[in-house]
Coordinates of C-alpha atoms and ligand atoms in Angstrom, one line a residue:
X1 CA -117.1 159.4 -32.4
X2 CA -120.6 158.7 -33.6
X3 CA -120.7 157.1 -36.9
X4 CA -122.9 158.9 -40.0
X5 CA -125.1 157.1 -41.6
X6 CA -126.5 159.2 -44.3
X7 CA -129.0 158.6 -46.6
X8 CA -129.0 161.1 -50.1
X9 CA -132.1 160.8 -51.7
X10 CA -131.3 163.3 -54.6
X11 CA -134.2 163.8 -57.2
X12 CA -136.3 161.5 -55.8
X13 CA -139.8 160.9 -53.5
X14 CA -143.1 163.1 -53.0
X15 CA -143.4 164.1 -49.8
X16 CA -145.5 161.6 -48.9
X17 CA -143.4 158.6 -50.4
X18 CA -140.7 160.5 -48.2
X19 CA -142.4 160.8 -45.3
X20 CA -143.3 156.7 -45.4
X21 CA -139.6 156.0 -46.5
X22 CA -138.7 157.7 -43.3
X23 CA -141.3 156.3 -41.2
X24 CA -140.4 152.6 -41.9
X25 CA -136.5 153.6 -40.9
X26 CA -137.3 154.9 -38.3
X27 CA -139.9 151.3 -37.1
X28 CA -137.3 149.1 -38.8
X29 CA -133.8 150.7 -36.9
X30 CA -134.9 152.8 -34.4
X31 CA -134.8 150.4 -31.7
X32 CA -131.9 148.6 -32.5
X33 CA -129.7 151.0 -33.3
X34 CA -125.9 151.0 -31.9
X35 CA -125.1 154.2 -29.3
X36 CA -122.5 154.5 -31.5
X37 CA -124.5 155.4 -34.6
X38 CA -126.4 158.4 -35.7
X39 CA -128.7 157.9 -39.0
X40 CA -129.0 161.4 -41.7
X41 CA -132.2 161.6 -43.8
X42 CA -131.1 164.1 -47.3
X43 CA -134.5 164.3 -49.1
X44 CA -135.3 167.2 -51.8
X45 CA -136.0 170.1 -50.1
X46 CA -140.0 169.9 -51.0
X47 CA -140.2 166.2 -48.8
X48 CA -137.9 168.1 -45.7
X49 CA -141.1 169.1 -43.5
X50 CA -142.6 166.1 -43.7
X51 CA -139.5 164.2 -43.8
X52 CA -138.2 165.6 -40.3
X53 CA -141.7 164.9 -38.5
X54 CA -141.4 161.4 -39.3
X55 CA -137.9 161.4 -37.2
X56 CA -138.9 163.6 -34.8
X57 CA -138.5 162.5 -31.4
X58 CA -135.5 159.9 -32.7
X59 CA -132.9 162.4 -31.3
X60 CA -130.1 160.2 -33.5
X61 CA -132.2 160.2 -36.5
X62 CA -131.3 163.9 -38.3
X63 CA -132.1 165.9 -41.3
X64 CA -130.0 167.4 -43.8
X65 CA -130.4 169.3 -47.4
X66 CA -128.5 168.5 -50.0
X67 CA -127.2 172.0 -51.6
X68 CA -127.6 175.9 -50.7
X69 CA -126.4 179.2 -51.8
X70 CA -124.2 180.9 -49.9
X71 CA -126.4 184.1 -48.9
X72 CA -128.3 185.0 -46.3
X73 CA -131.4 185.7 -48.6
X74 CA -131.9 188.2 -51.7
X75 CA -132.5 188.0 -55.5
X76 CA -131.0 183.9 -56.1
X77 CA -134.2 182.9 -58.0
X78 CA -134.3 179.0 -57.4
X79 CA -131.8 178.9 -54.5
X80 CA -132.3 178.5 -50.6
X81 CA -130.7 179.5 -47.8
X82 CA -129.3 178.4 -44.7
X83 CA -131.8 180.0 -42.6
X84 CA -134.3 178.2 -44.6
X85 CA -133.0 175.1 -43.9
X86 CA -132.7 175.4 -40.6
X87 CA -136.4 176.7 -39.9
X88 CA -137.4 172.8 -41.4
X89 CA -135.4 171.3 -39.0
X90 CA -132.3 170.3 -40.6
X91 CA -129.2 170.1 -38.9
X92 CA -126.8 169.1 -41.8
X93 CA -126.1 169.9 -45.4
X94 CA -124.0 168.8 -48.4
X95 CA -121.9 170.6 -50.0
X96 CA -119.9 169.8 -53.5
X97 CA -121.4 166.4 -54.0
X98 CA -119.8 165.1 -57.5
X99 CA -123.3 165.7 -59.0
X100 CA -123.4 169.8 -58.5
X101 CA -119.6 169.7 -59.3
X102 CA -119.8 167.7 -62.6
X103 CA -123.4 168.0 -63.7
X104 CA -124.2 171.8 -62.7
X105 CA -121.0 173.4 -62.7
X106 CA -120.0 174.2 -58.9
X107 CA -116.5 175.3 -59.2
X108 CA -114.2 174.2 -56.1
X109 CA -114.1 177.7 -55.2
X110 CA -117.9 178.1 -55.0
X111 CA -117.7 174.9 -52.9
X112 CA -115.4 177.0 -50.6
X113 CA -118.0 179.4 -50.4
X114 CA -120.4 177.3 -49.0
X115 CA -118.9 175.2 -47.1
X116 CA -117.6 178.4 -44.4
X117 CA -121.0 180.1 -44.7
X118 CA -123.0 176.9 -44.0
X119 CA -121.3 176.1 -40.8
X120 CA -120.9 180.2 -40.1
X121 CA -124.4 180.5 -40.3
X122 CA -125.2 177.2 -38.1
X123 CA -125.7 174.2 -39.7
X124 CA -123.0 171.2 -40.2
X125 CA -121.8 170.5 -43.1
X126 CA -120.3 167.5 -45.1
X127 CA -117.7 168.5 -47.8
X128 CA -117.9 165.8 -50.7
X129 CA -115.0 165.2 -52.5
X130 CA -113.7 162.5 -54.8
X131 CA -111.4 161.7 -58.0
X132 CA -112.9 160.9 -61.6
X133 CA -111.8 157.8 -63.1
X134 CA -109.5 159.6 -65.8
X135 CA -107.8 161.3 -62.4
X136 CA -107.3 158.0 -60.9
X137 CA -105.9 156.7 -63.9
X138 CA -102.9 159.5 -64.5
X139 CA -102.5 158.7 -60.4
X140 CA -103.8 161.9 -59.4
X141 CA -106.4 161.1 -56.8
X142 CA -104.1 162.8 -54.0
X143 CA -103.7 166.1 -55.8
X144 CA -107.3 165.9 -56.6
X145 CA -108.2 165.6 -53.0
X146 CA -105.5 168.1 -51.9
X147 CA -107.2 170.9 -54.1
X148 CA -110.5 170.1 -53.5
X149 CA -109.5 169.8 -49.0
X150 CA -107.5 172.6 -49.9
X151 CA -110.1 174.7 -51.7
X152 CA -113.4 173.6 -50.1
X153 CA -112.3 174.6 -46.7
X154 CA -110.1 177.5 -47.1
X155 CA -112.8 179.5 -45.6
X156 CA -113.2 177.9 -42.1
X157 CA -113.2 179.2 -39.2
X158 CA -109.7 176.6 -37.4
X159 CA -111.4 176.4 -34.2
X160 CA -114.5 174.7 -35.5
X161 CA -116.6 172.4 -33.4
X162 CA -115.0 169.0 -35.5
X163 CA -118.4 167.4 -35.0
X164 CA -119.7 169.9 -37.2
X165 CA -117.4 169.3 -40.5
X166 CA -117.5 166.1 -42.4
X167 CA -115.4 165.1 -45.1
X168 CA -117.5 162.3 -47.6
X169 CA -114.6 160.6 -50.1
X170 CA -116.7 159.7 -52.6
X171 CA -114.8 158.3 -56.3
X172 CA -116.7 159.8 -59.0
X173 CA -116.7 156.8 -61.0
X174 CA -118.2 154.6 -57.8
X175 CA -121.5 157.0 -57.6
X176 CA -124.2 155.4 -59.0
X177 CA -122.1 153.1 -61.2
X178 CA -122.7 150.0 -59.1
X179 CA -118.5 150.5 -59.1
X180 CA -117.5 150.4 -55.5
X181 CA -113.8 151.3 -54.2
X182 CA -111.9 148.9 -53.1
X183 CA -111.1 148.4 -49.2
X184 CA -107.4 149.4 -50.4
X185 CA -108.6 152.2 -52.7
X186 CA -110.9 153.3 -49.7
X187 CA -108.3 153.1 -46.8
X188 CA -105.7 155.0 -49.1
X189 CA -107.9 158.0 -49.7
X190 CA -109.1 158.3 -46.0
X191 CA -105.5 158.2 -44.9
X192 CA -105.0 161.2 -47.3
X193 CA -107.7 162.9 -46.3
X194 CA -107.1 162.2 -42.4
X195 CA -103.8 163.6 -43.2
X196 CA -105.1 166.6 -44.6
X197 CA -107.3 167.5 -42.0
X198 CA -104.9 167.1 -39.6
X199 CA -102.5 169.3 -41.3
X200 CA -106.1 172.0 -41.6
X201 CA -106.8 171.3 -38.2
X202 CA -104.2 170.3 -35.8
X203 CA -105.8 167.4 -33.3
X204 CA -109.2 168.6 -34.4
X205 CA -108.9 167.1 -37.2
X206 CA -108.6 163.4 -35.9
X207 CA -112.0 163.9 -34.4
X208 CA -113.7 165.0 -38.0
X209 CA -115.8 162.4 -39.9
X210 CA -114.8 161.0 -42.9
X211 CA -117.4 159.1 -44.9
X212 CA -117.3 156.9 -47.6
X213 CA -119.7 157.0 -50.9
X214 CA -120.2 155.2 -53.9
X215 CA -122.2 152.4 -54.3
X216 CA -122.4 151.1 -50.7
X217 CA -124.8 148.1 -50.7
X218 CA -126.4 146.0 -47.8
X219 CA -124.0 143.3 -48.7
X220 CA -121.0 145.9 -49.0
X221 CA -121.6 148.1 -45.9
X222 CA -120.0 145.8 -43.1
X223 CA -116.7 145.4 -44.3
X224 CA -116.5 149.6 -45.2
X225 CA -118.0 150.7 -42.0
X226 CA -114.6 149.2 -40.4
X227 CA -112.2 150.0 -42.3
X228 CA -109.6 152.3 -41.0
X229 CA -111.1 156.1 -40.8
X230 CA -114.5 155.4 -42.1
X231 CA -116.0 157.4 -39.7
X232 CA -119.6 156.9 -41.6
X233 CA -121.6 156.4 -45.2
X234 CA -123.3 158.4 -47.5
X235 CA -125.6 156.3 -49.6
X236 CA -127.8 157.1 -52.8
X237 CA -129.2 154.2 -54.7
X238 CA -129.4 151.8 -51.6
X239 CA -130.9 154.6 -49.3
X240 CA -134.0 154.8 -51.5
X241 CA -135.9 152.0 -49.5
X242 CA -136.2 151.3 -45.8
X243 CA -135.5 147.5 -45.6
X244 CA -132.4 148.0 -48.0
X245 CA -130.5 151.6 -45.8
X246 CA -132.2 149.7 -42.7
X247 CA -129.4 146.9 -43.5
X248 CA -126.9 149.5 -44.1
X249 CA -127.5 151.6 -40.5
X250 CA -127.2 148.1 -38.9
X251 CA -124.2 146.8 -40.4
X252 CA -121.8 145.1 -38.3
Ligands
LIG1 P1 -124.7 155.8 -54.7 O1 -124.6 157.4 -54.5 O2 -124.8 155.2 -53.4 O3 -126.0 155.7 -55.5 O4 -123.5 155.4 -55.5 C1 -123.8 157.9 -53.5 C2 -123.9 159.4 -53.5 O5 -124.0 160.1 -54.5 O6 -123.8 160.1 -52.4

């Protein structure tokens, strides 16, 4: 399986400082980048257009949004729909990062929600779930997880295409912090959520991704990348300039 190497750029970049972001990826890995690799560009939905022509004609270099709502169009003032994602060109989209959960409010259920209509209505989507700090501490990351598996895919469909559904583990308290997970920490809660999806899934759910996020750094992303069912990462901070996600897409 392919690995994903996603880059979220949250609230940042103009179209234009997107479109050159993505441009000098594409000059600086395009080439050299493993078969084994495919590379996801998240920008805010106003850089997407320009975004995705800068990786067109890249066939591993994708486009994703980061959030929807889970209609196919009507009265959702300040919401977007899958349809509307697609027509720019994206092929993937996040749903339940930590920042929509904890900042705005998405309840696991709403999670649920989208996560089934995104992939019923075409595009593939990467579930994001992670533990707070106060939940690792009492030692509930696993029933964290559990709930938020359990929850944020109720909805879908058990014959999907596995290529289409990824898992991202991201620790709250890793995102943005500068705080990464340790390779134990990591390996733990990818064996869970392997586990999980396997118990969703049947086989299927050995050929989902998993990726990790929080914090992954050029001079981290080597020795995540091979740990055990780290199918991929998804990378704020770090993705923000070329030369630094450049380093991240080619770590080996
Ligand atoms: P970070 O963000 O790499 O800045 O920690 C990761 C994410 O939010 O996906």
């Amino acid at each position: 399986m392919k690995k994903l190497m996603a880059a979220n750029w949250k609230m940042h970049k103009t179209t234009e400082e997107a479109f050159d972001t993505a441009e000098e990826l594409v000059a600086l890995c395009g080439a050299a980048l493993p078969e084994d690799r495919e590379v996801l560009v998240i920008p805010p939905f106003t850089a997407l257009r320009r975004t995705g022509q800068a990786l067109a004609g890249n066939p591993r270099f994708l486009l994703g949004g980061q959030n929807f709502y889970p209609e196919e169009q009507g009265a959702f003032t300040g919401e977007i729909s899958p349809a509307m994602l697609l027509d720019v060109g994206c092929a993937f989209v996040l749903a339940g990062h930590s920042e929509r959960r904890h900042v705005l409010g998405e309840t696991d259920e709403m999670v649920g929600r989208k996560v089934a209509f995104g992939l019923e209505r075409g595009l593939s989507v990467i579930l994001c779930v992670g533990e707070r700090i106060d939940e690792r501490r009492a030692g509930q990351v696993e029933q964290v997880l559990r709930t938020q598996l359990d929850k944020g895919l109720a909805g879908v469909d058990r014959g999907v295409d596995p290529e289409r559904l990824v898992v991202a583990y991201e620790p709250v308290w890793a995102i943005g912090t500068g705080e990464v997970a340790g390779p134990q920490e990591i390996v733990q809660a990818h064996a869970f959520v392997r586990q999980e999806l396997v118990r969703a899934f049947g086989e299927a759910g050995r050929e989902m991704r998993i990726q990790y996020g929080g914090s992954v750094k050029p001079d981290n992303a080597a020795e995540i990348i091979h740990l055990d069912n780290v199918d991929g990462v998804l990378v704020g901070g770090a993705s923000l300039r070329a030369d630094s996600f450049s380093r991240i897409v080619l770590a080996d």
